[in-house]
Structures are given as C-alpha cells and as structure tokens.
Amino acid sequence: MRAEPRFRDQIRCLVLKDRRARALDEALSPADRIAFNDFLVSVVAVLLAPRLGDRCDAEDLAAFSDEVAARHRGERRPVN
C-alpha cells in the first residue's frame, strides 16, 4: 500500500495533538476516508505487532486497552 503524504501528515497531527488534525479529517472525501482508515489500521497493526504478536484475540486487545487507559488515568490525561 502506497501511503499518501497527507495521510502520514494526518496521523502525525493526531499523535502530536496538532490543531491541523481536525481540518485534515474534515477535508477527507468519503473515498479518502476509506483509504485513510485502511492506512490507519495498517499503522496501528505495525505498531502493536511487537507488543501483541501477529495473532492475538479480543481478550489480548481488551487487556492492552485497559493498560493504556490505566496509564493515561495515572498521568491525569483524558483517554481520547
């Protein structure tokens, strides 16, 4: 999958909580949104594979989500 630079920029803005993230999101056409979501799923899979392995189930994902949420609460940051 070829990643469009604007999709990479949008993910960068989301991660860094850059104000441009909303504008980039609103600029997506319905077809662009599908392509962006596919790219985002790929990015998340690549980032989580070292932590969860290539075969995880719903329980593994739930435990990971609980851990992330607990760390955010511990830092007094809202979970988005």
Short mmCIF file of N, CA, C and O in Angstrom, two decimals, residues 1 5 20 40:
data_model
loop_
_atom_site.label_atom_id
_atom_site.label_comp_id
_atom_site.label_asym_id
_atom_site.label_seq_id
_atom_site.Cartn_x
_atom_site.Cartn_y
_atom_site.Cartn_z
N MET A 1 0.84 -1.18 0.00
CA MET A 1 0.00 0.00 0.00
C MET A 1 0.89 1.24 0.00
O MET A 1 1.77 1.38 0.82
N PRO A 5 1.20 11.11 1.38
CA PRO A 5 1.82 12.01 2.35
C PRO A 5 0.81 12.71 3.26
O PRO A 5 1.06 12.90 4.44
N ARG A 20 -4.16 20.97 13.34
CA ARG A 20 -4.48 20.71 11.93
C ARG A 20 -5.18 19.38 11.73
O ARG A 20 -5.77 19.13 10.67
N LEU A 40 -4.61 3.77 8.44
CA LEU A 40 -4.53 3.87 9.90
C LEU A 40 -4.53 2.48 10.54
O LEU A 40 -3.75 2.23 11.47
#
